[in-house]
Each structure stands twice: as C-alpha cells, then as structure tokens.
PDB file of C-alpha atoms in Angstrom:
ATOM      1  CA  MET L   1      79.351 -13.852  75.786  1.00 69.00           C
ATOM      2  CA  LYS L   2      77.672 -17.235  75.416  1.00 75.00           C
ATOM      3  CA  ILE L   3      76.574 -19.836  77.947  1.00 79.00           C
ATOM      4  CA  SER L   4      79.202 -22.221  76.556  1.00 81.00           C
ATOM      5  CA  GLU L   5      81.921 -19.694  77.416  1.00 82.00           C
ATOM      6  CA  VAL L   6      80.591 -19.284  80.959  1.00 84.00           C
ATOM      7  CA  ALA L   7      80.544 -23.081  81.289  1.00 83.00           C
ATOM      8  CA  ALA L   8      84.150 -23.406  80.086  1.00 85.00           C
ATOM      9  CA  MET L   9      85.346 -20.743  82.516  1.00 83.00           C
ATOM     10  CA  ALA L  10      83.480 -22.377  85.421  1.00 86.00           C
ATOM     11  CA  GLY L  11      84.580 -25.882  84.518  1.00 90.00           C
ATOM     12  CA  VAL L  12      81.023 -27.164  84.277  1.00 88.00           C
ATOM     13  CA  SER L  13      78.770 -28.266  81.439  1.00 87.00           C
ATOM     14  CA  PRO L  14      76.641 -25.816  79.422  1.00 82.00           C
ATOM     15  CA  ALA L  15      73.617 -27.761  80.697  1.00 82.00           C
ATOM     16  CA  ALA L  16      74.628 -26.902  84.278  1.00 83.00           C
ATOM     17  CA  VAL L  17      74.820 -23.204  83.405  1.00 81.00           C
ATOM     18  CA  SER L  18      71.431 -23.404  81.700  1.00 77.00           C
ATOM     19  CA  ARG L  19      69.955 -25.085  84.770  1.00 76.00           C
ATOM     20  CA  TYR L  20      71.442 -22.346  86.948  1.00 79.00           C
ATOM     21  CA  PHE L  21      69.727 -19.595  84.987  1.00 75.00           C
ATOM     22  CA  ASN L  22      66.480 -21.557  84.645  1.00 69.00           C
ATOM     23  CA  GLY L  23      66.150 -22.290  88.335  1.00 65.00           C
ATOM     24  CA  GLY L  24      67.166 -25.953  88.214  1.00 69.00           C
ATOM     25  CA  TYR L  25      68.838 -27.683  91.141  1.00 73.00           C
ATOM     26  CA  LEU L  26      72.640 -27.704  91.249  1.00 77.00           C
ATOM     27  CA  SER L  27      75.174 -28.798  93.813  1.00 86.00           C
ATOM     28  CA  LYS L  28      76.581 -26.046  95.996  1.00 83.00           C
ATOM     29  CA  GLU L  29      80.033 -26.491  94.407  1.00 88.00           C
ATOM     30  CA  LYS L  30      78.798 -26.014  90.828  1.00 86.00           C
ATOM     31  CA  LYS L  31      76.590 -23.100  91.829  1.00 83.00           C
ATOM     32  CA  GLU L  32      79.532 -21.319  93.471  1.00 85.00           C
ATOM     33  CA  LYS L  33      81.756 -21.833  90.401  1.00 86.00           C
ATOM     34  CA  ILE L  34      79.135 -20.367  88.076  1.00 84.00           C
ATOM     35  CA  GLU L  35      78.458 -17.444  90.426  1.00 84.00           C
ATOM     36  CA  GLN L  36      82.192 -16.685  90.550  1.00 86.00           C
ATOM     37  CA  VAL L  37      82.372 -16.448  86.745  1.00 80.00           C
ATOM     38  CA  ILE L  38      79.255 -14.255  86.684  1.00 83.00           C
ATOM     39  CA  ALA L  39      80.799 -11.958  89.304  1.00 81.00           C
ATOM     40  CA  GLU L  40      84.052 -11.714  87.324  1.00 80.00           C
ATOM     41  CA  THR L  41      82.463 -11.169  83.900  1.00 82.00           C
ATOM     42  CA  GLY L  42      79.173  -9.483  84.751  1.00 74.00           C
ATOM     43  CA  TYR L  43      77.402 -11.924  82.443  1.00 74.00           C
ATOM     44  CA  SER L  44      73.616 -11.904  82.578  1.00 68.00           C
ATOM     45  CA  PRO L  45      71.159 -13.364  80.068  1.00 65.00           C
ATOM     46  CA  SER L  46      68.395 -11.093  78.866  1.00 55.00           C
ATOM     47  CA  SER L  47      65.455 -11.728  81.203  1.00 48.00           C
ATOM     48  CA  SER L  48      62.875 -10.841  78.563  1.00 45.00           C
ATOM     49  CA  ALA L  49      64.540 -13.003  75.960  1.00 45.00           C
ATOM     50  CA  GLN L  50      64.904 -15.788  78.479  1.00 51.00           C
ATOM     51  CA  SER L  51      61.201 -15.586  79.362  1.00 48.00           C
ATOM     52  CA  LEU L  52      60.175 -15.630  75.706  1.00 43.00           C
ATOM     53  CA  ARG L  53      62.529 -18.510  74.954  1.00 49.00           C
ATOM     54  CA  THR L  54      61.604 -20.659  77.930  1.00 50.00           C
ATOM     55  CA  LYS L  55      57.957 -19.529  78.236  1.00 66.00           C
ATOM     56  CA  LYS L  56      58.415 -19.535  82.006  1.00 79.00           C
ATOM     57  CA  ASN L  57      57.162 -17.206  84.723  1.00 86.00           C
ATOM     58  CA  PHE L  58      59.502 -18.669  87.361  1.00 92.00           C
ATOM     59  CA  ILE L  59      56.686 -19.258  89.826  1.00 94.00           C
ATOM     60  CA  ILE L  60      55.650 -22.551  91.411  1.00 96.00           C
ATOM     61  CA  GLY L  61      52.320 -23.213  93.102  1.00 96.00           C
ATOM     62  CA  VAL L  62      52.356 -24.990  96.459  1.00 97.00           C
ATOM     63  CA  ILE L  63      49.077 -26.423  97.770  1.00 97.00           C
ATOM     64  CA  VAL L  64      48.976 -27.192 101.511  1.00 96.00           C
ATOM     65  CA  PRO L  65      46.125 -28.386 103.766  1.00 93.00           C
ATOM     66  CA  LYS L  66      46.930 -26.333 106.893  1.00 89.00           C
ATOM     67  CA  ILE L  67      49.787 -23.854 107.031  1.00 89.00           C
ATOM     68  CA  SER L  68      49.462 -23.618 110.841  1.00 88.00           C
ATOM     69  CA  SER L  69      50.334 -27.323 111.139  1.00 90.00           C
ATOM     70  CA  GLU L  70      53.885 -27.806 112.390  1.00 93.00           C
ATOM     71  CA  SER L  71      54.585 -30.606 109.912  1.00 94.00           C
ATOM     72  CA  ILE L  72      53.290 -28.516 106.994  1.00 95.00           C
ATOM     73  CA  SER L  73      55.308 -25.462 108.033  1.00 95.00           C
ATOM     74  CA  LYS L  74      58.436 -27.641 108.143  1.00 96.00           C
ATOM     75  CA  MET L  75      57.732 -28.906 104.626  1.00 97.00           C
ATOM     76  CA  VAL L  76      57.238 -25.342 103.365  1.00 97.00           C
ATOM     77  CA  ASN L  77      60.543 -24.398 105.014  1.00 97.00           C
ATOM     78  CA  GLY L  78      62.179 -27.216 103.074  1.00 97.00           C
ATOM     79  CA  ILE L  79      60.646 -25.979  99.819  1.00 97.00           C
ATOM     80  CA  THR L  80      61.835 -22.400 100.361  1.00 96.00           C
ATOM     81  CA  LYS L  81      65.287 -23.699 101.290  1.00 96.00           C
ATOM     82  CA  ALA L  82      65.503 -25.600  97.991  1.00 96.00           C
ATOM     83  CA  LEU L  83      64.415 -22.472  96.085  1.00 95.00           C
ATOM     84  CA  GLU L  84      67.321 -20.429  97.456  1.00 91.00           C
ATOM     85  CA  GLY L  85      69.660 -19.514  94.624  1.00 83.00           C
ATOM     86  CA  SER L  86      67.079 -20.347  91.950  1.00 89.00           C
ATOM     87  CA  LYS L  87      64.987 -17.839  90.023  1.00 88.00           C
ATOM     88  CA  TYR L  88      61.749 -19.346  91.267  1.00 93.00           C
ATOM     89  CA  SER L  89      59.366 -17.929  93.834  1.00 93.00           C
ATOM     90  CA  LEU L  90      56.252 -19.605  95.173  1.00 94.00           C
ATOM     91  CA  ILE L  91      52.550 -18.999  95.539  1.00 95.00           C
ATOM     92  CA  LEU L  92      51.070 -20.713  98.592  1.00 95.00           C
ATOM     93  CA  ALA L  93      47.500 -22.025  98.528  1.00 95.00           C
ATOM     94  CA  ASN L  94      46.099 -23.013 101.940  1.00 95.00           C
ATOM     95  CA  THR L  95      42.979 -25.226 101.867  1.00 94.00           C
ATOM     96  CA  ASP L  96      42.052 -25.531 105.591  1.00 91.00           C
ATOM     97  CA  ASN L  97      41.948 -29.344 105.283  1.00 87.00           C
ATOM     98  CA  ILE L  98      39.107 -29.149 102.736  1.00 90.00           C
ATOM     99  CA  TYR L  99      40.199 -31.612 100.074  1.00 89.00           C
ATOM    100  CA  GLU L 100      37.760 -30.231  97.475  1.00 93.00           C
ATOM    101  CA  LYS L 101      39.737 -26.961  97.630  1.00 95.00           C
ATOM    102  CA  GLU L 102      42.872 -28.905  96.694  1.00 95.00           C
ATOM    103  CA  VAL L 103      41.180 -29.974  93.471  1.00 95.00           C
ATOM    104  CA  ASP L 104      39.999 -26.384  92.901  1.00 95.00           C
ATOM    105  CA  TYR L 105      43.560 -25.072  93.239  1.00 95.00           C
ATOM    106  CA  LEU L 106      44.883 -27.738  90.869  1.00 95.00           C
ATOM    107  CA  ASN L 107      42.419 -26.469  88.281  1.00 94.00           C
ATOM    108  CA  ILE L 108      43.330 -22.834  89.017  1.00 93.00           C
ATOM    109  CA  PHE L 109      47.046 -23.551  88.659  1.00 94.00           C
ATOM    110  CA  LYS L 110      46.362 -25.408  85.415  1.00 91.00           C
ATOM    111  CA  THR L 111      45.298 -22.167  83.761  1.00 86.00           C
ATOM    112  CA  GLY L 112      47.367 -19.839  85.941  1.00 82.00           C
ATOM    113  CA  ASN L 113      50.879 -18.482  85.534  1.00 87.00           C
ATOM    114  CA  VAL L 114      52.681 -21.091  87.627  1.00 95.00           C
ATOM    115  CA  ASP L 115      55.296 -23.255  85.908  1.00 95.00           C
ATOM    116  CA  GLY L 116      54.889 -26.264  88.198  1.00 96.00           C
ATOM    117  CA  VAL L 117      53.003 -27.465  91.260  1.00 98.00           C
ATOM    118  CA  ILE L 118      53.784 -29.171  94.576  1.00 98.00           C
ATOM    119  CA  LEU L 119      50.655 -30.765  96.019  1.00 98.00           C
ATOM    120  CA  THR L 120      50.521 -31.626  99.716  1.00 95.00           C
ATOM    121  CA  ALA L 121      47.187 -33.420  99.817  1.00 87.00           C
ATOM    122  CA  THR L 122      45.034 -34.437 102.760  1.00 85.00           C
ATOM    123  CA  ILE L 123      43.728 -37.372 100.730  1.00 90.00           C
ATOM    124  CA  LEU L 124      44.022 -38.379  97.086  1.00 93.00           C
ATOM    125  CA  THR L 125      40.615 -38.961  95.531  1.00 93.00           C
ATOM    126  CA  SER L 126      39.640 -39.807  91.964  1.00 95.00           C
ATOM    127  CA  ALA L 127      38.939 -36.073  91.519  1.00 96.00           C
ATOM    128  CA  HIS L 128      42.521 -35.309  92.564  1.00 96.00           C
ATOM    129  CA  TYR L 129      43.951 -37.787  90.062  1.00 96.00           C
ATOM    130  CA  LYS L 130      41.716 -36.450  87.296  1.00 96.00           C
ATOM    131  CA  ALA L 131      42.893 -32.877  87.930  1.00 96.00           C
ATOM    132  CA  MET L 132      46.520 -33.981  88.269  1.00 96.00           C
ATOM    133  CA  LYS L 133      46.438 -35.788  84.920  1.00 95.00           C
ATOM    134  CA  LYS L 134      44.976 -32.746  83.188  1.00 95.00           C
ATOM    135  CA  ILE L 135      47.234 -30.100  84.708  1.00 95.00           C
ATOM    136  CA  GLY L 136      49.658 -30.150  81.789  1.00 93.00           C
ATOM    137  CA  LYS L 137      52.728 -29.003  83.711  1.00 95.00           C
ATOM    138  CA  PRO L 138      55.291 -30.576  86.081  1.00 96.00           C
ATOM    139  CA  LEU L 139      53.719 -31.720  89.353  1.00 97.00           C
ATOM    140  CA  VAL L 140      55.148 -33.396  92.454  1.00 98.00           C
ATOM    141  CA  VAL L 141      53.043 -34.874  95.255  1.00 98.00           C
ATOM    142  CA  LEU L 142      54.406 -34.295  98.766  1.00 97.00           C
ATOM    143  CA  SER L 143      53.631 -36.408 101.884  1.00 95.00           C
ATOM    144  CA  GLN L 144      51.466 -38.977 100.074  1.00 95.00           C
ATOM    145  CA  TYR L 145      52.378 -41.833  97.757  1.00 95.00           C
ATOM    146  CA  ALA L 146      50.782 -41.098  94.377  1.00 94.00           C
ATOM    147  CA  ASP L 147      50.486 -43.850  91.817  1.00 91.00           C
ATOM    148  CA  SER L 148      52.075 -42.865  88.470  1.00 92.00           C
ATOM    149  CA  PHE L 149      53.187 -39.417  89.714  1.00 96.00           C
ATOM    150  CA  PRO L 150      56.513 -38.132  91.086  1.00 97.00           C
ATOM    151  CA  CYS L 151      56.205 -37.982  94.861  1.00 97.00           C
ATOM    152  CA  VAL L 152      58.093 -37.681  98.142  1.00 97.00           C
ATOM    153  CA  TYR L 153      56.549 -39.332 101.182  1.00 97.00           C
ATOM    154  CA  ASN L 154      57.333 -40.746 104.622  1.00 96.00           C
ATOM    155  CA  ASP L 155      57.548 -44.397 105.627  1.00 97.00           C
ATOM    156  CA  ASP L 156      54.441 -44.161 107.796  1.00 97.00           C
ATOM    157  CA  PHE L 157      53.823 -47.914 107.864  1.00 98.00           C
ATOM    158  CA  HIS L 158      57.191 -48.927 109.292  1.00 98.00           C
ATOM    159  CA  GLY L 159      57.336 -45.889 111.570  1.00 98.00           C
ATOM    160  CA  ALA L 160      54.056 -47.001 113.152  1.00 98.00           C
ATOM    161  CA  TYR L 161      55.072 -50.661 113.150  1.00 98.00           C
ATOM    162  CA  TYR L 162      58.256 -50.074 115.133  1.00 98.00           C
ATOM    163  CA  ALA L 163      56.570 -47.551 117.437  1.00 98.00           C
ATOM    164  CA  VAL L 164      54.161 -50.309 118.512  1.00 98.00           C
ATOM    165  CA  CYS L 165      57.057 -52.783 118.731  1.00 98.00           C
ATOM    166  CA  HIS L 166      58.746 -50.255 121.024  1.00 98.00           C
ATOM    167  CA  LEU L 167      55.714 -50.377 123.349  1.00 98.00           C
ATOM    168  CA  ILE L 168      55.768 -54.180 123.255  1.00 98.00           C
ATOM    169  CA  ASP L 169      59.482 -54.145 124.102  1.00 97.00           C
ATOM    170  CA  ARG L 170      58.610 -51.983 127.118  1.00 96.00           C
ATOM    171  CA  GLY L 171      56.287 -54.704 128.413  1.00 96.00           C
ATOM    172  CA  CYS L 172      52.954 -53.595 126.934  1.00 97.00           C
ATOM    173  CA  ARG L 173      50.543 -56.217 125.569  1.00 96.00           C
ATOM    174  CA  LYS L 174      47.187 -54.481 125.714  1.00 97.00           C
ATOM    175  CA  ILE L 175      47.868 -51.558 123.350  1.00 98.00           C
ATOM    176  CA  ALA L 176      45.184 -49.073 122.294  1.00 98.00           C
ATOM    177  CA  TYR L 177      45.131 -47.171 119.010  1.00 98.00           C
ATOM    178  CA  ILE L 178      43.991 -43.594 118.375  1.00 98.00           C
ATOM    179  CA  GLY L 179      44.226 -42.568 114.732  1.00 97.00           C
ATOM    180  CA  VAL L 180      42.720 -40.431 111.983  1.00 96.00           C
ATOM    181  CA  THR L 181      40.548 -41.187 108.982  1.00 93.00           C
ATOM    182  CA  LYS L 182      41.802 -43.985 106.759  1.00 94.00           C
ATOM    183  CA  LYS L 183      40.942 -41.848 103.732  1.00 92.00           C
ATOM    184  CA  ASP L 184      44.293 -40.246 104.564  1.00 93.00           C
ATOM    185  CA  LYS L 185      46.522 -43.034 103.242  1.00 93.00           C
ATOM    186  CA  SER L 186      49.669 -41.809 105.024  1.00 94.00           C
ATOM    187  CA  ALA L 187      48.669 -40.691 108.516  1.00 94.00           C
ATOM    188  CA  GLY L 188      45.480 -42.768 108.569  1.00 95.00           C
ATOM    189  CA  GLN L 189      45.644 -46.046 106.662  1.00 97.00           C
ATOM    190  CA  ASN L 190      49.398 -46.707 106.694  1.00 97.00           C
ATOM    191  CA  ARG L 191      49.872 -45.957 110.393  1.00 98.00           C
ATOM    192  CA  TYR L 192      46.815 -48.061 111.247  1.00 98.00           C
ATOM    193  CA  ASP L 193      48.189 -50.927 109.146  1.00 98.00           C
ATOM    194  CA  GLY L 194      51.549 -50.655 110.919  1.00 98.00           C
ATOM    195  CA  TYR L 195      49.806 -50.902 114.298  1.00 98.00           C
ATOM    196  CA  ILE L 196      47.812 -53.996 113.221  1.00 98.00           C
ATOM    197  CA  LYS L 197      50.868 -55.710 111.729  1.00 98.00           C
ATOM    198  CA  ALA L 198      52.985 -55.148 114.854  1.00 98.00           C
ATOM    199  CA  LEU L 199      50.335 -56.688 117.112  1.00 98.00           C
ATOM    200  CA  THR L 200      49.775 -59.624 114.765  1.00 98.00           C
ATOM    201  CA  ASP L 201      53.494 -60.356 114.385  1.00 98.00           C
ATOM    202  CA  ASN L 202      53.843 -60.430 118.158  1.00 98.00           C
ATOM    203  CA  GLY L 203      50.893 -62.743 118.745  1.00 98.00           C
ATOM    204  CA  ILE L 204      48.685 -60.099 120.349  1.00 97.00           C
ATOM    205  CA  THR L 205      44.932 -60.438 119.839  1.00 95.00           C
ATOM    206  CA  LEU L 206      43.292 -57.445 118.173  1.00 95.00           C
ATOM    207  CA  ASP L 207      40.601 -55.670 120.197  1.00 95.00           C
ATOM    208  CA  PRO L 208      38.448 -53.254 118.125  1.00 95.00           C
ATOM    209  CA  VAL L 209      36.997 -51.771 121.341  1.00 95.00           C
ATOM    210  CA  ILE L 210      40.302 -50.036 122.114  1.00 97.00           C
ATOM    211  CA  MET L 211      40.877 -48.831 118.538  1.00 97.00           C
ATOM    212  CA  LYS L 212      39.471 -45.340 117.961  1.00 97.00           C
ATOM    213  CA  GLU L 213      39.467 -42.866 115.088  1.00 96.00           C
ATOM    214  CA  GLY L 214      39.551 -39.130 115.675  1.00 93.00           C
ATOM    215  CA  THR L 215      40.730 -35.953 113.988  1.00 92.00           C
ATOM    216  CA  PHE L 216      44.126 -34.257 114.021  1.00 88.00           C
ATOM    217  CA  ASN L 217      43.535 -32.000 117.030  1.00 89.00           C
ATOM    218  CA  LEU L 218      44.510 -32.392 120.675  1.00 94.00           C
ATOM    219  CA  GLY L 219      40.905 -32.409 121.921  1.00 96.00           C
ATOM    220  CA  SER L 220      40.108 -35.418 119.770  1.00 96.00           C
ATOM    221  CA  GLY L 221      42.912 -37.369 121.448  1.00 97.00           C
ATOM    222  CA  THR L 222      41.494 -36.489 124.857  1.00 98.00           C
ATOM    223  CA  ALA L 223      37.960 -37.552 123.890  1.00 98.00           C
ATOM    224  CA  ARG L 224      38.974 -40.853 122.300  1.00 97.00           C
ATOM    225  CA  MET L 225      41.228 -41.747 125.247  1.00 97.00           C
ATOM    226  CA  ARG L 226      38.391 -41.077 127.682  1.00 97.00           C
ATOM    227  CA  GLU L 227      36.133 -43.390 125.694  1.00 96.00           C
ATOM    228  CA  ILE L 228      38.699 -46.179 125.888  1.00 96.00           C
ATOM    229  CA  LEU L 229      39.389 -45.785 129.615  1.00 95.00           C
ATOM    230  CA  GLU L 230      35.785 -45.222 130.672  1.00 93.00           C
ATOM    231  CA  SER L 231      34.717 -48.392 128.855  1.00 89.00           C
ATOM    232  CA  GLY L 232      36.475 -50.364 131.585  1.00 86.00           C
ATOM    233  CA  ASN L 233      39.265 -51.696 129.383  1.00 85.00           C
ATOM    234  CA  ARG L 234      42.570 -52.144 131.163  1.00 91.00           C
ATOM    235  CA  ILE L 235      45.281 -51.010 128.769  1.00 97.00           C
ATOM    236  CA  GLU L 236      49.042 -50.824 129.182  1.00 97.00           C
ATOM    237  CA  GLY L 237      50.055 -48.768 126.160  1.00 98.00           C
ATOM    238  CA  VAL L 238      48.701 -46.413 123.505  1.00 98.00           C
ATOM    239  CA  PHE L 239      49.895 -45.768 119.970  1.00 98.00           C
ATOM    240  CA  CYS L 240      48.640 -42.468 118.544  1.00 98.00           C
ATOM    241  CA  ALA L 241      48.894 -41.592 114.858  1.00 98.00           C
ATOM    242  CA  THR L 242      50.026 -38.024 115.674  1.00 97.00           C
ATOM    243  CA  ASP L 243      51.739 -36.229 118.535  1.00 97.00           C
ATOM    244  CA  ASN L 244      48.686 -33.978 118.971  1.00 96.00           C
ATOM    245  CA  LEU L 245      46.477 -37.002 119.570  1.00 98.00           C
ATOM    246  CA  ALA L 246      49.057 -38.435 121.973  1.00 98.00           C
ATOM    247  CA  VAL L 247      49.300 -35.237 124.043  1.00 98.00           C
ATOM    248  CA  GLY L 248      45.505 -35.088 124.192  1.00 98.00           C
ATOM    249  CA  ALA L 249      45.401 -38.713 125.287  1.00 98.00           C
ATOM    250  CA  MET L 250      47.940 -37.996 128.032  1.00 98.00           C
ATOM    251  CA  ARG L 251      45.668 -35.280 129.362  1.00 97.00           C
ATOM    252  CA  ALA L 252      42.747 -37.715 129.614  1.00 97.00           C
ATOM    253  CA  ILE L 253      44.938 -40.303 131.347  1.00 97.00           C
ATOM    254  CA  LYS L 254      45.969 -37.755 133.990  1.00 97.00           C
ATOM    255  CA  GLU L 255      42.419 -36.436 134.436  1.00 96.00           C
ATOM    256  CA  LEU L 256      41.236 -39.966 135.213  1.00 95.00           C
ATOM    257  CA  GLY L 257      43.846 -40.372 137.945  1.00 96.00           C
ATOM    258  CA  LEU L 258      46.362 -42.507 136.063  1.00 97.00           C
ATOM    259  CA  SER L 259      50.038 -41.867 135.400  1.00 97.00           C
ATOM    260  CA  VAL L 260      52.287 -41.908 132.328  1.00 97.00           C
ATOM    261  CA  PRO L 261      54.396 -44.043 132.016  1.00 97.00           C
ATOM    262  CA  GLU L 262      53.779 -45.928 135.284  1.00 96.00           C
ATOM    263  CA  ASP L 263      50.202 -46.989 134.460  1.00 97.00           C
ATOM    264  CA  ILE L 264      50.070 -46.444 130.712  1.00 98.00           C
ATOM    265  CA  LYS L 265      52.892 -45.918 128.227  1.00 98.00           C
ATOM    266  CA  ILE L 266      52.249 -43.810 125.137  1.00 98.00           C
ATOM    267  CA  ILE L 267      53.951 -42.917 121.857  1.00 98.00           C
ATOM    268  CA  GLY L 268      53.017 -40.571 119.003  1.00 98.00           C
ATOM    269  CA  VAL L 269      54.219 -39.639 115.527  1.00 98.00           C
ATOM    270  CA  GLY L 270      55.752 -36.384 114.317  1.00 96.00           C
ATOM    271  CA  ASN L 271      58.418 -35.281 116.806  1.00 96.00           C
ATOM    272  CA  THR L 272      56.688 -31.919 117.260  1.00 95.00           C
ATOM    273  CA  GLN L 273      57.919 -29.218 119.624  1.00 94.00           C
ATOM    274  CA  MET L 274      55.031 -30.084 121.920  1.00 94.00           C
ATOM    275  CA  SER L 275      56.333 -33.644 122.276  1.00 96.00           C
ATOM    276  CA  GLU L 276      59.497 -32.287 123.905  1.00 95.00           C
ATOM    277  CA  ILE L 277      57.941 -29.785 126.323  1.00 96.00           C
ATOM    278  CA  VAL L 278      54.932 -31.773 127.573  1.00 97.00           C
ATOM    279  CA  THR L 279      55.329 -33.532 130.938  1.00 96.00           C
ATOM    280  CA  PRO L 280      56.327 -36.305 130.814  1.00 97.00           C
ATOM    281  CA  ALA L 281      58.129 -35.774 127.502  1.00 98.00           C
ATOM    282  CA  LEU L 282      56.489 -37.786 124.738  1.00 98.00           C
ATOM    283  CA  SER L 283      58.182 -40.657 122.923  1.00 98.00           C
ATOM    284  CA  THR L 284      57.574 -40.242 119.207  1.00 98.00           C
ATOM    285  CA  VAL L 285      58.422 -41.257 115.658  1.00 98.00           C
ATOM    286  CA  LYS L 286      60.555 -38.587 114.027  1.00 97.00           C
ATOM    287  CA  LEU L 287      59.643 -37.981 110.382  1.00 97.00           C
ATOM    288  CA  TYR L 288      61.803 -35.785 108.168  1.00 97.00           C
ATOM    289  CA  TYR L 289      59.269 -33.181 107.060  1.00 96.00           C
ATOM    290  CA  GLU L 290      61.691 -30.412 106.122  1.00 97.00           C
ATOM    291  CA  THR L 291      63.817 -32.849 104.135  1.00 97.00           C
ATOM    292  CA  ALA L 292      60.674 -34.057 102.379  1.00 97.00           C
ATOM    293  CA  GLY L 293      59.798 -30.511 101.314  1.00 97.00           C
ATOM    294  CA  GLU L 294      63.325 -29.859 100.131  1.00 97.00           C
ATOM    295  CA  GLU L 295      63.509 -33.094  98.117  1.00 97.00           C
ATOM    296  CA  ALA L 296      60.088 -32.490  96.544  1.00 97.00           C
ATOM    297  CA  CYS L 297      61.164 -29.016  95.451  1.00 97.00           C
ATOM    298  CA  LYS L 298      64.473 -30.288  94.040  1.00 96.00           C
ATOM    299  CA  LEU L 299      62.547 -32.905  92.087  1.00 96.00           C
ATOM    300  CA  LEU L 300      60.189 -30.251  90.693  1.00 96.00           C
ATOM    301  CA  LEU L 301      63.110 -27.988  89.757  1.00 95.00           C
ATOM    302  CA  ASP L 302      64.695 -30.901  87.894  1.00 94.00           C
ATOM    303  CA  LEU L 303      61.463 -31.462  85.976  1.00 94.00           C
ATOM    304  CA  LEU L 304      61.195 -27.742  85.212  1.00 93.00           C
ATOM    305  CA  SER L 305      64.748 -27.764  83.838  1.00 89.00           C
ATOM    306  CA  GLY L 306      63.741 -30.431  81.338  1.00 88.00           C
ATOM    307  CA  GLU L 307      64.935 -33.588  83.054  1.00 87.00           C
ATOM    308  CA  LYS L 308      62.736 -36.620  82.406  1.00 83.00           C
ATOM    309  CA  THR L 309      63.675 -38.455  85.600  1.00 81.00           C
ATOM    310  CA  PHE L 310      60.711 -40.097  87.344  1.00 90.00           C
ATOM    311  CA  LYS L 311      61.203 -40.436  91.101  1.00 93.00           C
ATOM    312  CA  GLN L 312      59.063 -41.697  93.957  1.00 96.00           C
ATOM    313  CA  LEU L 313      61.132 -41.091  97.077  1.00 97.00           C
ATOM    314  CA  ARG L 314      60.258 -42.651 100.429  1.00 97.00           C
ATOM    315  CA  LEU L 315      62.028 -41.123 103.424  1.00 97.00           C
ATOM    316  CA  GLY L 316      62.941 -42.875 106.656  1.00 96.00           C
ATOM    317  CA  TYR L 317      62.019 -42.388 110.307  1.00 97.00           C
ATOM    318  CA  LYS L 318      63.541 -42.583 113.788  1.00 97.00           C
ATOM    319  CA  ILE L 319      62.035 -43.858 117.031  1.00 98.00           C
ATOM    320  CA  THR L 320      62.752 -41.189 119.633  1.00 97.00           C
ATOM    321  CA  GLU L 321      62.319 -42.503 123.176  1.00 97.00           C
ATOM    322  CA  ARG L 322      61.461 -40.081 125.953  1.00 98.00           C
ATOM    323  CA  GLU L 323      59.853 -40.377 129.401  1.00 97.00           C
ATOM    324  CA  SER L 324      56.397 -41.483 128.237  1.00 98.00           C
ATOM    325  CA  THR L 325      57.622 -45.013 127.409  1.00 98.00           C
ATOM    326  CA  LYS L 326      60.396 -45.431 129.937  1.00 94.00           C
ATOM    327  CA  LYS L 327      60.469 -48.733 131.808  1.00 84.00           C
ATOM    328  CA  SER L 328      59.362 -48.518 135.409  1.00 71.00           C
ATOM    329  CA  ASP L 329      62.116 -49.016 137.973  1.00 61.00           C
TER     330      ASP L 329
END
C-alpha cells in the first residue's frame, strides 16, 4: 500500500499523510481521518526505511534558562502538547540562567542527533547569533524576538505600556519601576520602554530615583522596593516587570507599615499562580506562555516537514485587574 492510497482513502493530500508520518503539524480533523484509515488497513511505513530516507532521528532539542520558572514550565507544556500525535520526542537542556550555556548547547545540538532546536534564551548576544547561523538545522526562537530567525514572542512593550496606563487610570501619578536587566530584550528592555512611553504619553515627569533594576527573584523585589521607600520618595504606584518582583515589593510595602492598594497600588507581569493567592491578590499582565510554546513547536514541526514558511509571531496580552490596583472607596 502506498501513501497516495492512504491519502485517497482519508480524503487528504499525500503531503498531509507524509507530514503525519514525519511528525509535521496537522489539524485534528485531518489527523483523525488518517488515523482511521491506518486503523482499518494496518498500514505502517517501514521505520528503518523511513529513517534512512528522511535522515531523521525524530528528536528535537529544547534549550531553556530555568525549568523551575513557572513561565518556562508553561512553555514546555505547550511544546509537549504540540508534539502529541507526532513521532518527535524532546531533549531538554536547562542552563540555570547562564547564557553562555545556551551557546554551548546550540553547538552541542549542531553536532548531535537532534533534528531541530527550540531556543528559549535569556538574552541574545552576538555569540548566540553566530551559533544559530551555524547550526545547520531548523531552529525557532521562543520568548524573544530574533532578527532574521523564526520566532514566537510576547508583546512585552504594549503589555507594560497598558499596565502603567492602568495605574494612571486608577489615579497614580508618581509611579515607580522595578525591572530586570535590559540585556534581556523582552522582560528587561521592552517592559522598561513600555513604562517610559506610558509616563511620557501621559505627561508624567520621569524620575530615575524611583526606577530600579533587580533580578527575577522575589527577594530582589523586596530589596529594590525598600530602597525606593527608604529614600523618602512618596510614590502612589509601582510597575514591576515580573510578578515575583511585584510580590516581593508588596512584602516591603507591608513591612514599612504601608498598605496595598490604599497607600500604594502595584501591578506585575506574568499572571503566575502566586499573583492569585497573595494577599491582596496582585493585578498583572497575562501573557500566553503555553500558547507560545505550542506555536513555536508547531512552527518547528512545519520546518522539519519541509515547509519553507518564515514566521515571526507576536502574541497578545491581557490586563488582569485584582485587589492590588482597586480604587479606594
């Protein structure tokens, strides 16, 4: 039995059947039609012949900065979801936020048995781009915009912009900023730029004294918030580049005898589980991390199936208001 016969029986194209057996992405409807024909006929291509013909190992390499991060785990969930029904499995490389290790893994996967790579980078340096250009196999960048490479990323700029506008709409004018390194274009530079643009568009004077840079952990948010408050600056709102920073900042506000949202309103980014259970519940920018992982994997599967489509997909966001920015009665 030939692929063309399977295609005719399923009412799909031979290319769709080929993509099914080679791990490419298909709609649920087409996949079910092909699976029904396979079940009825018992058709199965020779795995050894298929491997020799395609020169594939049906493995993808996924490089992540911190698997314990909630956002990263959601992206990995999206990737594994997209792999369901395909022949591909994944190898996960965790770099502990050491960007040099990301470059090392790119070079390892270049010579390894993976067919393609999804790179979730902390930052994209010239060393990253050099390794990416030399990898010689399909590659998709996840969570960062990558010039000249297929990528799936969040709209961090506008998410931050409208988060700050949300604080302004709630009556805040003196709004502090707690962010992360601007070497991280997404969480650092783009969210910082969104904060600056929102203040400028609303005629609010920038004050560098209440703009602090930290790391991604909760303790950093606490420390930076203490620095702002203990400097004597009277603030009304805080925009934090991550929910972790925001929860840490809330702790410092409470420890210094102030209240959220009565004295200071605060909003973060990420819509983490912590943002829902902390008291008061944290207003946040919801980003679609699992969807991002799923779309990045679908894009890679398309490239692995031979499609030449070049995509750079930017996902949306949603301002989720909770108690931390509620207007006072």
